[in-house]
Amino acid sequence: MEITSETHSQHISRQFNQELEALKTHLMTMGGLVEQQVQEAIQALLEGDSRLAEKVRDRDRDVNAMQLRIDDECTRVLARRQPAASDLRLVLAVIRATADLERIGDEASKIARNALTLIDNGNNVRGLVEVRHISEHVRRMLRDALTAFARFDTELALRVVHEDESVDDEYGSAMRSLMTFMMEDSRAIGPVLNVMWILRALERVGDHADNLAEYVIYLVKGLDIRHMDTDQLDEEALTRKE
Amino acid sequence: MEITSETHSQHISRQFNQELEALKTHLMTMGGLVEQQVQEAIQALLEGDSRLAEKVRDRDRDVNAMQLRIDDECTRVLARRQPAASDLRLVLAVIRATADLERIGDEASKIARNALTLIDNGNNVRGLVEVRHISEHVRRMLRDALTAFARFDTELALRVVHEDESVDDEYGSAMRSLMTFMMEDSRAIGPVLNVMWILRALERVGDHADNLAEYVIYLVKGLDIRHMDTDQLDEEALTRKE
């Protein structure tokens, strides 16, 4: 069979599409791993399971290794394929997204380390109701942000951005309760601080999920909504043509 | 004058070099602004200057706007010039670096907001000695990381990476002192928590400076040292040919 220049370029472009798909798949695999890390870190805390907490802490290495691999893949795609327009935006969004996923991994590992301290000291910990509640909220945000990325779903992405505000409110009120516990009983200060660090880590997970959602909008609409007010954002994102 | 293809390509390549230089210059300008933000946030705290704290808080918008502008510039360079090898690494390093600088800006703004709370409540705050000490340390790290970027100086970058470990130690010991203050006087819990958030923010600034230093090594050596042990790192970075 004669290879015409057209079939050759179709072949190249099919390969290129496969490479872009592979990038997305690998990002989703990394996303799945960090979701599991957050879930198991919280489970370890709530069930007082120190072996699970150690597992989460140690598995952070795998998350880091995944980031390096995917970033490397992105760099190779940029160098060889020199993508433009929406393909370029996809590769850049993947690079940004791996950085956020890696940091979510760090936060999961921090949660696990604080859980270990609490378990080791056999503390009767207060504030776990708040932790459970906020952790469910941010885990849902993270799942939705990843789904939005996988499906290029900007509406779902916008919902995640709005959710982040309510997580911030819940976080503020949980912190105030914890401060009260400290004032009531000074022996509780150490363990309550550990719970505060855990809440702070969860709040950061919410921020990173929010970032992921913003990349989806950048990716699909070519619109960089980082640092926009959310009111401004709805209007911009919904009125702009795709 | 006849334009030969060679002079034409020299012309293109000179323009391209100018664009890369401009990227670096803009990154340095952004770096200078966030350095100032951190410095003034701490100054506002130590001098009880609420107007300065408000200025820092409000100027975070400028930092965010700068990040978007530089990222946009990077995207255009990637799309039009399709850089390879070390030029591609420079553009990617600038994209990563703006994300870290933006986050340092966020931390400066958090410091300013906590300073405002402390100043408004007229608290006689403990722990400021620790804050001053650690802030000097991380500000030096940030300055060195930016200098290392400007000069492509990997030795200076490696020193920054090592500094980060000693900041982490100082941070740990400062947090323990602050916990003691809380236990001694439960009325101090609120203000001491504000000081803890400030210390945490400074520690994060140190982490971001460490990231910046790692990008310099990636940039110059083509070696991604994120997530490497520091022992392993010296050997790798120093024995590898440029």
Short mmCIF file of C-alpha atoms in Angstrom, two decimals:
data_model
loop_
_atom_site.label_atom_id
_atom_site.label_comp_id
_atom_site.label_asym_id
_atom_site.label_seq_id
_atom_site.Cartn_x
_atom_site.Cartn_y
_atom_site.Cartn_z
CA MET A 1 0.00 0.00 0.00
CA GLU A 2 1.24 3.39 -0.91
CA ILE A 3 1.56 5.77 2.02
CA THR A 4 0.30 9.11 0.82
CA SER A 5 1.22 12.21 2.75
CA GLU A 6 -2.39 12.48 3.86
CA THR A 7 -2.60 9.03 5.42
CA HIS A 8 0.80 9.66 6.96
CA SER A 9 -0.43 12.83 8.63
CA GLN A 10 -3.63 11.05 9.71
CA HIS A 11 -1.43 8.40 11.26
CA ILE A 12 0.59 11.06 13.13
CA SER A 13 -2.53 12.79 14.31
CA ARG A 14 -4.06 9.50 15.54
CA GLN A 15 -0.88 8.79 17.48
CA PHE A 16 -0.94 12.29 18.89
CA ASN A 17 -4.55 11.90 20.02
CA GLN A 18 -3.63 8.63 21.67
CA GLU A 19 -0.82 10.37 23.52
CA LEU A 20 -3.17 13.09 24.73
CA GLU A 21 -5.70 10.46 25.83
CA ALA A 22 -2.93 8.62 27.66
CA LEU A 23 -2.01 11.83 29.51
CA LYS A 24 -5.61 12.20 30.65
CA THR A 25 -5.83 8.55 31.69
CA HIS A 26 -2.64 8.80 33.73
CA LEU A 27 -3.87 11.97 35.38
CA MET A 28 -7.10 10.16 36.33
CA THR A 29 -5.10 7.24 37.76
CA MET A 30 -3.12 9.69 39.88
CA GLY A 31 -6.40 11.37 40.89
CA GLY A 32 -7.81 8.01 41.96
CA LEU A 33 -4.76 7.34 44.09
CA VAL A 34 -4.89 10.66 45.93
CA GLU A 35 -8.65 10.27 46.49
CA GLN A 36 -7.90 6.95 48.15
CA GLN A 37 -5.10 8.54 50.19
CA VAL A 38 -7.45 11.18 51.60
CA GLN A 39 -10.19 8.64 52.26
CA GLU A 40 -7.89 6.20 54.04
CA ALA A 41 -6.15 8.91 56.07
CA ILE A 42 -9.52 9.96 57.49
CA GLN A 43 -10.61 6.36 57.97
CA ALA A 44 -7.39 5.65 59.88
CA LEU A 45 -8.10 8.64 62.14
CA LEU A 46 -11.75 7.81 62.80
CA GLU A 47 -11.12 4.11 63.40
CA GLY A 48 -7.85 4.61 65.30
CA ASP A 49 -6.11 2.35 62.79
CA SER A 50 -2.40 3.14 63.02
CA ARG A 51 -1.35 0.55 60.43
CA LEU A 52 -3.58 2.17 57.84
CA ALA A 53 -2.21 5.61 58.80
CA GLU A 54 1.35 4.33 58.27
CA LYS A 55 0.36 2.88 54.91
CA VAL A 56 -1.00 6.26 53.78
CA ARG A 57 2.09 8.09 55.03
CA ASP A 58 4.43 5.70 53.20
CA ARG A 59 2.42 5.60 49.98
CA ASP A 60 2.98 9.34 49.46
CA ARG A 61 6.16 8.29 47.64
CA ASP A 62 4.03 6.62 44.94
CA VAL A 63 2.02 9.81 44.47
CA ASN A 64 5.24 11.82 44.05
CA ALA A 65 6.67 9.31 41.58
CA MET A 66 3.46 9.50 39.53
CA GLN A 67 3.70 13.28 39.32
CA LEU A 68 7.24 13.11 37.97
CA ARG A 69 6.26 10.46 35.39
CA ILE A 70 3.25 12.41 34.10
CA ASP A 71 5.17 15.71 34.01
CA ASP A 72 7.87 13.99 32.04
CA GLU A 73 5.29 12.64 29.61
CA CYS A 74 3.88 16.18 29.20
CA THR A 75 7.31 17.62 28.50
CA ARG A 76 7.92 14.97 25.85
CA VAL A 77 4.57 15.65 24.19
CA LEU A 78 5.34 19.39 24.14
CA ALA A 79 8.79 18.83 22.66
CA ARG A 80 7.81 16.30 20.00
CA ARG A 81 4.28 17.32 19.03
CA GLN A 82 4.41 21.07 19.57
CA PRO A 83 0.67 21.22 20.22
CA ALA A 84 -1.34 24.39 19.70
CA ALA A 85 -4.68 25.79 20.87
CA SER A 86 -6.83 23.35 22.86
CA ASP A 87 -4.21 20.55 22.71
CA LEU A 88 -1.64 22.89 24.26
CA ARG A 89 -4.17 23.91 26.89
CA LEU A 90 -4.78 20.25 27.73
CA VAL A 91 -1.08 19.55 28.27
CA LEU A 92 -0.64 22.69 30.39
CA ALA A 93 -3.76 21.86 32.40
CA VAL A 94 -2.39 18.36 33.07
CA ILE A 95 0.94 19.84 34.27
CA ARG A 96 -0.91 22.19 36.63
CA ALA A 97 -3.27 19.46 37.78
CA THR A 98 -0.48 17.04 38.72
CA ALA A 99 0.99 19.77 40.97
CA ASP A 100 -2.34 20.08 42.80
CA LEU A 101 -2.81 16.32 43.05
CA GLU A 102 0.69 15.98 44.46
CA ARG A 103 -0.15 18.57 47.11
CA ILE A 104 -3.38 16.79 47.97
CA GLY A 105 -1.19 13.74 48.47
CA ASP A 106 0.99 15.78 50.86
CA GLU A 107 -2.09 16.87 52.81
CA ALA A 108 -3.29 13.24 53.07
CA SER A 109 0.12 12.31 54.41
CA LYS A 110 -0.06 15.16 56.97
CA ILE A 111 -3.48 13.91 58.08
CA ALA A 112 -2.04 10.41 58.48
CA ARG A 113 0.90 11.70 60.55
CA ASN A 114 -1.37 13.70 62.86
CA ALA A 115 -3.67 10.67 63.16
CA LEU A 116 -0.67 8.57 64.21
CA THR A 117 0.23 11.06 66.95
CA LEU A 118 -3.34 11.02 68.23
CA ILE A 119 -3.57 7.22 68.12
CA ASP A 120 -0.16 6.73 69.76
CA ASN A 121 -1.05 9.04 72.65
CA GLY A 122 -4.37 7.20 73.10
CA ASN A 123 -6.16 10.53 73.31
CA ASN A 124 -9.88 10.76 73.65
CA VAL A 125 -10.20 13.24 70.84
CA ARG A 126 -12.81 15.95 70.43
CA GLY A 127 -13.73 17.52 67.12
CA LEU A 128 -13.96 14.31 65.09
CA VAL A 129 -17.60 15.02 64.16
CA GLU A 130 -16.41 18.18 62.40
CA VAL A 131 -13.55 16.29 60.72
CA ARG A 132 -15.91 13.63 59.40
CA HIS A 133 -18.34 16.21 58.09
CA ILE A 134 -15.77 18.38 56.32
CA SER A 135 -13.89 15.37 54.98
CA GLU A 136 -17.06 14.09 53.28
CA HIS A 137 -17.56 17.48 51.76
CA VAL A 138 -14.05 17.92 50.35
CA ARG A 139 -13.88 14.32 49.14
CA ARG A 140 -17.05 14.92 47.13
CA MET A 141 -15.48 18.10 45.72
CA LEU A 142 -12.36 16.22 44.73
CA ARG A 143 -14.35 13.42 43.09
CA ASP A 144 -16.47 15.94 41.17
CA ALA A 145 -13.43 17.94 40.08
CA LEU A 146 -11.82 14.79 38.67
CA THR A 147 -15.07 13.76 36.94
CA ALA A 148 -15.36 17.26 35.48
CA PHE A 149 -11.82 16.92 34.14
CA ALA A 150 -12.48 13.48 32.66
CA ARG A 151 -15.65 14.65 30.91
CA PHE A 152 -14.63 18.25 30.20
CA ASP A 153 -17.78 19.19 32.10
CA THR A 154 -17.67 22.92 32.87
CA GLU A 155 -21.01 22.99 34.70
CA LEU A 156 -19.84 20.41 37.19
CA ALA A 157 -16.55 22.32 37.47
CA LEU A 158 -18.42 25.53 38.34
CA ARG A 159 -20.36 23.68 41.04
CA VAL A 160 -17.07 22.58 42.61
CA VAL A 161 -15.85 26.20 42.64
CA HIS A 162 -19.01 27.22 44.52
CA GLU A 163 -18.72 24.31 46.96
CA ASP A 164 -15.32 25.56 48.04
CA GLU A 165 -16.90 28.63 49.61
CA SER A 166 -19.17 26.57 51.82
CA VAL A 167 -16.23 24.37 52.89
CA ASP A 168 -14.40 27.53 53.94
CA ASP A 169 -17.40 28.52 56.10
CA GLU A 170 -17.62 25.08 57.70
CA TYR A 171 -13.90 25.16 58.35
CA GLY A 172 -14.14 28.53 60.10
CA SER A 173 -16.92 27.38 62.38
CA ALA A 174 -15.18 24.07 63.19
CA MET A 175 -12.03 25.97 64.15
CA ARG A 176 -14.01 28.14 66.55
CA SER A 177 -15.49 25.06 68.28
CA LEU A 178 -12.05 23.55 68.61
CA MET A 179 -10.74 26.75 70.20
CA THR A 180 -13.51 26.49 72.77
CA PHE A 181 -12.47 22.91 73.62
CA MET A 182 -8.94 24.18 74.22
CA MET A 183 -10.10 26.92 76.53
CA GLU A 184 -12.25 24.53 78.54
CA ASP A 185 -9.49 22.04 79.14
CA SER A 186 -5.84 22.96 78.80
CA ARG A 187 -4.81 19.26 78.80
CA ALA A 188 -6.69 18.96 75.51
CA ILE A 189 -4.55 21.62 73.78
CA GLY A 190 -2.06 19.16 72.24
CA PRO A 191 -4.61 16.75 70.72
CA VAL A 192 -6.94 19.56 69.67
CA LEU A 193 -4.04 21.16 67.78
CA ASN A 194 -3.53 17.87 65.93
CA VAL A 195 -7.21 17.93 64.96
CA MET A 196 -6.80 21.57 63.84
CA TRP A 197 -3.91 20.59 61.55
CA ILE A 198 -6.08 17.84 60.11
CA LEU A 199 -8.92 20.29 59.43
CA ARG A 200 -6.52 22.74 57.86
CA ALA A 201 -5.21 19.93 55.61
CA LEU A 202 -8.78 19.10 54.55
CA GLU A 203 -9.48 22.72 53.81
CA ARG A 204 -6.37 22.78 51.60
CA VAL A 205 -7.62 19.65 49.78
CA GLY A 206 -10.79 21.65 49.02
CA ASP A 207 -8.67 24.52 47.65
CA HIS A 208 -6.77 22.15 45.36
CA ALA A 209 -10.02 20.56 44.14
CA ASP A 210 -11.17 24.10 43.39
CA ASN A 211 -7.98 24.67 41.37
CA LEU A 212 -8.59 21.46 39.40
CA ALA A 213 -12.10 22.66 38.57
CA GLU A 214 -10.69 25.97 37.36
CA TYR A 215 -8.31 24.17 34.98
CA VAL A 216 -11.30 22.36 33.44
CA ILE A 217 -12.86 25.72 32.59
CA TYR A 218 -9.55 27.02 31.23
CA LEU A 219 -9.24 23.86 29.19
CA VAL A 220 -12.71 23.90 27.67
CA LYS A 221 -13.35 27.61 27.36
CA GLY A 222 -9.82 28.91 27.00
CA LEU A 223 -10.73 31.18 29.88
CA ASP A 224 -8.45 31.56 32.86
CA ILE A 225 -10.79 32.04 35.80
CA ARG A 226 -8.20 31.83 38.52
CA HIS A 227 -8.54 34.75 40.90
CA MET A 228 -11.98 35.74 39.59
CA ASP A 229 -14.87 36.48 41.93
CA THR A 230 -17.47 33.75 41.75
CA ASP A 231 -20.25 36.17 40.70
CA GLN A 232 -18.17 37.51 37.85
CA LEU A 233 -17.26 33.94 37.03
CA ASP A 234 -20.74 32.58 36.37
CA GLU A 235 -21.47 35.33 33.96
CA GLU A 236 -18.16 35.02 32.16
CA ALA A 237 -18.14 31.25 31.95
CA LEU A 238 -21.74 30.85 30.91
CA THR A 239 -22.04 33.62 28.36
CA ARG A 240 -18.79 32.92 26.58
CA LYS A 241 -19.07 30.87 23.39
CA GLU A 242 -17.20 27.58 23.27
CA MET B 1 19.73 44.92 1.63
CA GLU B 2 18.91 41.40 0.64
CA ILE B 3 17.37 39.31 3.38
CA THR B 4 18.91 35.86 3.15
CA SER B 5 17.25 32.91 4.83
CA GLU B 6 20.13 32.83 7.30
CA THR B 7 19.76 36.40 8.47
CA HIS B 8 16.02 35.82 8.62
CA SER B 9 16.44 32.84 10.94
CA GLN B 10 18.99 34.77 12.99
CA HIS B 11 16.41 37.47 13.32
CA ILE B 12 13.76 34.98 14.49
CA SER B 13 16.14 33.43 16.95
CA ARG B 14 17.13 36.85 18.33
CA GLN B 15 13.47 37.69 18.82
CA PHE B 16 12.91 34.35 20.48
CA ASN B 17 15.81 34.93 22.87
CA GLN B 18 14.38 38.33 23.70
CA GLU B 19 11.04 36.72 24.51
CA LEU B 20 12.69 34.19 26.80
CA GLU B 21 14.66 36.97 28.50
CA ALA B 22 11.42 38.93 28.96
CA LEU B 23 9.80 35.90 30.61
CA LYS B 24 12.67 35.71 33.07
CA THR B 25 12.56 39.44 33.74
CA HIS B 26 8.82 39.35 34.43
CA LEU B 27 9.25 36.38 36.73
CA MET B 28 11.90 38.35 38.65
CA THR B 29 9.59 41.36 38.92
CA MET B 30 6.88 39.10 40.34
CA GLY B 31 9.47 37.59 42.69
CA GLY B 32 10.44 41.06 43.89
CA LEU B 33 6.82 41.89 44.60
CA VAL B 34 6.17 38.76 46.67
CA GLU B 35 9.43 39.28 48.59
CA GLN B 36 8.16 42.74 49.48
CA GLN B 37 4.76 41.31 50.45
CA VAL B 38 6.33 38.87 52.91
CA GLN B 39 8.66 41.51 54.32
CA GLU B 40 5.90 44.09 54.82
CA ALA B 41 3.45 41.56 56.29
CA ILE B 42 6.01 40.71 58.98
CA GLN B 43 6.91 44.37 59.49
CA ALA B 44 3.21 45.21 59.95
CA LEU B 45 2.94 42.48 62.58
CA LEU B 46 6.07 43.43 64.50
CA GLU B 47 5.34 47.16 64.45
CA GLY B 48 1.59 46.80 64.99
CA ASP B 49 0.99 48.77 61.78
CA SER B 50 -2.55 47.93 60.66
CA ARG B 51 -2.47 50.22 57.62
CA LEU B 52 0.56 48.39 56.27
CA ALA B 53 -1.15 45.04 56.95
CA GLU B 54 -4.20 46.19 54.97
CA LYS B 55 -1.97 47.32 52.12
CA VAL B 56 -0.36 43.86 51.95
CA ARG B 57 -3.73 42.11 52.09
CA ASP B 58 -5.14 44.24 49.27
CA ARG B 59 -2.05 44.07 47.07
CA ASP B 60 -2.43 40.29 46.75
CA ARG B 61 -4.65 41.08 43.75
CA ASP B 62 -1.61 42.51 41.93
CA VAL B 63 0.36 39.33 42.58
CA ASN B 64 -2.50 37.24 41.16
CA ALA B 65 -2.80 39.45 38.09
CA MET B 66 0.93 39.11 37.47
CA GLN B 67 0.72 35.34 37.55
CA LEU B 68 -2.03 35.30 34.93
CA ARG B 69 -0.07 37.68 32.68
CA ILE B 70 3.15 35.68 32.86
CA ASP B 71 1.35 32.36 32.36
CA ASP B 72 -0.34 33.81 29.34
CA GLU B 73 3.00 34.96 27.98
CA CYS B 74 4.38 31.43 28.50
CA THR B 75 1.45 29.87 26.67
CA ARG B 76 1.97 32.22 23.72
CA VAL B 77 5.68 31.43 23.58
CA LEU B 78 4.91 27.69 23.60
CA ALA B 79 2.30 28.03 20.87
CA ARG B 80 4.30 30.30 18.54
CA ARG B 81 7.90 29.26 19.12
CA GLN B 82 7.48 25.60 19.95
CA PRO B 83 10.68 25.59 21.98
CA ALA B 84 12.68 22.41 22.59
CA ALA B 85 15.27 21.19 25.09
CA SER B 86 16.55 23.86 27.48
CA ASP B 87 14.25 26.58 26.07
CA LEU B 88 11.23 24.37 26.73
CA ARG B 89 12.54 23.66 30.23
CA LEU B 90 12.86 27.40 30.87
CA VAL B 91 9.25 28.08 29.88
CA LEU B 92 7.97 25.15 31.97
CA ALA B 93 10.09 26.25 34.93
CA VAL B 94 8.63 29.76 34.68
CA ILE B 95 5.06 28.35 34.64
CA ARG B 96 5.82 26.28 37.75
CA ALA B 97 7.62 29.17 39.44
CA THR B 98 4.71 31.61 38.99
CA ALA B 99 2.44 29.11 40.77
CA ASP B 100 4.81 29.04 43.74
CA LEU B 101 5.23 32.82 43.80
CA GLU B 102 1.45 33.22 43.70
CA ARG B 103 1.16 30.92 46.71
CA ILE B 104 3.85 32.84 48.57
CA GLY B 105 1.69 35.90 47.90
CA ASP B 106 -1.27 34.06 49.45
CA GLU B 107 0.80 33.24 52.53
CA ALA B 108 1.88 36.89 52.87
CA SER B 109 -1.76 37.89 52.70
CA LYS B 110 -2.64 35.31 55.41
CA ILE B 111 0.12 36.72 57.61
CA ALA B 112 -1.29 40.23 57.08
CA ARG B 113 -4.82 39.10 57.98
CA ASN B 114 -3.65 37.39 61.16
CA ALA B 115 -1.59 40.45 62.01
CA LEU B 116 -4.71 42.60 61.62
CA THR B 117 -6.64 40.38 64.06
CA LEU B 118 -3.83 40.62 66.59
CA ILE B 119 -3.49 44.39 66.20
CA ASP B 120 -7.27 44.99 66.36
CA ASN B 121 -7.58 43.00 69.58
CA GLY B 122 -4.66 44.93 71.07
CA ASN B 123 -3.16 41.66 72.29
CA ASN B 124 0.13 41.54 74.06
CA VAL B 125 1.45 38.80 71.82
CA ARG B 126 3.97 36.13 72.72
CA GLY B 127 6.05 34.25 70.18
CA LEU B 128 7.11 37.23 68.10
CA VAL B 129 10.79 36.50 68.70
CA GLU B 130 10.29 33.16 66.96
CA VAL B 131 8.36 34.81 64.14
CA ARG B 132 11.09 37.37 63.55
CA HIS B 133 13.80 34.73 63.54
CA ILE B 134 12.05 32.33 61.15
CA SER B 135 10.91 35.16 58.90
CA GLU B 136 14.49 36.33 58.43
CA HIS B 137 15.48 32.81 57.57
CA VAL B 138 12.76 32.17 54.97
CA ARG B 139 13.13 35.61 53.44
CA ARG B 140 16.83 34.87 52.89
CA MET B 141 15.86 31.54 51.30
CA LEU B 142 13.40 33.26 48.99
CA ARG B 143 15.93 35.91 47.96
CA ASP B 144 18.58 33.25 47.28
CA ALA B 145 16.14 31.10 45.31
CA LEU B 146 15.28 34.06 43.08
CA THR B 147 18.95 34.97 42.64
CA ALA B 148 19.71 31.36 41.76
CA PHE B 149 16.95 31.49 39.13
CA ALA B 150 18.21 34.77 37.68
CA ARG B 151 21.80 33.49 37.44
CA PHE B 152 21.03 29.81 36.72
CA ASP B 153 23.21 29.14 39.78
CA THR B 154 22.71 25.50 40.83
CA GLU B 155 25.10 25.68 43.79
CA LEU B 156 23.12 28.48 45.37
CA ALA B 157 19.92 26.55 44.55
CA LEU B 158 21.25 23.48 46.38
CA ARG B 159 22.04 25.63 49.43
CA VAL B 160 18.42 26.81 49.50
CA VAL B 161 17.20 23.21 49.43
CA HIS B 162 19.36 22.44 52.47
CA GLU B 163 18.23 25.57 54.30
CA ASP B 164 14.66 24.35 54.11
CA GLU B 165 15.44 21.49 56.48
CA SER B 166 16.74 23.82 59.17
CA VAL B 167 13.67 26.05 58.79
CA ASP B 168 11.51 22.98 59.38
CA ASP B 169 13.42 22.27 62.61
CA GLU B 170 13.09 25.85 63.82
CA TYR B 171 9.40 25.77 62.99
CA GLY B 172 8.89 22.59 65.03
CA SER B 173 10.60 24.02 68.07
CA ALA B 174 8.75 27.36 67.82
CA MET B 175 5.43 25.50 67.67
CA ARG B 176 6.31 23.62 70.85
CA SER B 177 7.09 26.89 72.69
CA LEU B 178 3.79 28.36 71.53
CA MET B 179 1.93 25.32 72.81
CA THR B 180 3.50 25.88 76.22
CA PHE B 181 2.29 29.50 76.22
CA MET B 182 -1.24 28.24 75.55
CA MET B 183 -1.11 25.76 78.39
CA GLU B 184 0.16 28.39 80.82
CA ASP B 185 -2.58 30.87 80.06
CA SER B 186 -5.85 29.86 78.44
CA ARG B 187 -6.72 33.50 77.67
CA ALA B 188 -3.69 33.51 75.35
CA ILE B 189 -5.08 30.66 73.21
CA GLY B 190 -6.72 32.90 70.60
CA PRO B 191 -3.74 35.18 69.93
CA VAL B 192 -1.25 32.32 70.13
CA LEU B 193 -3.25 30.50 67.45
CA ASN B 194 -2.91 33.58 65.22
CA VAL B 195 0.84 33.48 65.76
CA MET B 196 0.82 29.75 64.93
CA TRP B 197 -0.96 30.43 61.62
CA ILE B 198 1.66 33.07 60.87
CA LEU B 199 4.48 30.62 61.58
CA ARG B 200 2.80 27.98 59.45
CA ALA B 201 2.53 30.51 56.62
CA LEU B 202 6.25 31.31 56.93
CA GLU B 203 7.11 27.63 56.89
CA ARG B 204 5.09 27.31 53.65
CA VAL B 205 7.01 30.25 52.16
CA GLY B 206 10.17 28.26 52.87
CA ASP B 207 8.69 25.22 51.10
CA HIS B 208 7.86 27.31 48.04
CA ALA B 209 11.37 28.83 48.00
CA ASP B 210 12.64 25.25 48.09
CA ASN B 211 10.46 24.42 45.07
CA LEU B 212 11.85 27.43 43.19
CA ALA B 213 15.38 26.23 43.88
CA GLU B 214 14.48 22.78 42.56
CA TYR B 215 13.23 24.27 39.29
CA VAL B 216 16.62 25.98 38.83
CA ILE B 217 18.32 22.59 39.01
CA TYR B 218 15.76 21.10 36.61
CA LEU B 219 16.32 24.03 34.29
CA VAL B 220 20.09 23.92 34.23
CA LYS B 221 20.75 20.22 34.57
CA GLY B 222 17.59 18.78 33.03
CA LEU B 223 17.30 16.85 36.26
CA ASP B 224 14.04 16.74 38.16
CA ILE B 225 15.07 16.61 41.80
CA ARG B 226 11.62 17.05 43.29
CA HIS B 227 11.00 14.38 45.91
CA MET B 228 14.64 13.35 46.12
CA ASP B 229 16.40 12.90 49.45
CA THR B 230 18.89 15.68 49.99
CA ASP B 231 21.82 13.24 50.34
CA GLN B 232 21.00 11.55 47.08
CA LEU B 233 20.53 15.00 45.59
CA ASP B 234 24.01 16.38 46.20
CA GLU B 235 25.59 13.44 44.55
CA GLU B 236 23.25 13.48 41.56
CA ALA B 237 23.38 17.22 41.01
CA LEU B 238 27.08 17.63 41.39
CA THR B 239 28.31 14.64 39.41
CA ARG B 240 26.01 15.10 36.45
CA LYS B 241 27.53 16.82 33.44
CA GLU B 242 25.92 20.03 32.25
#
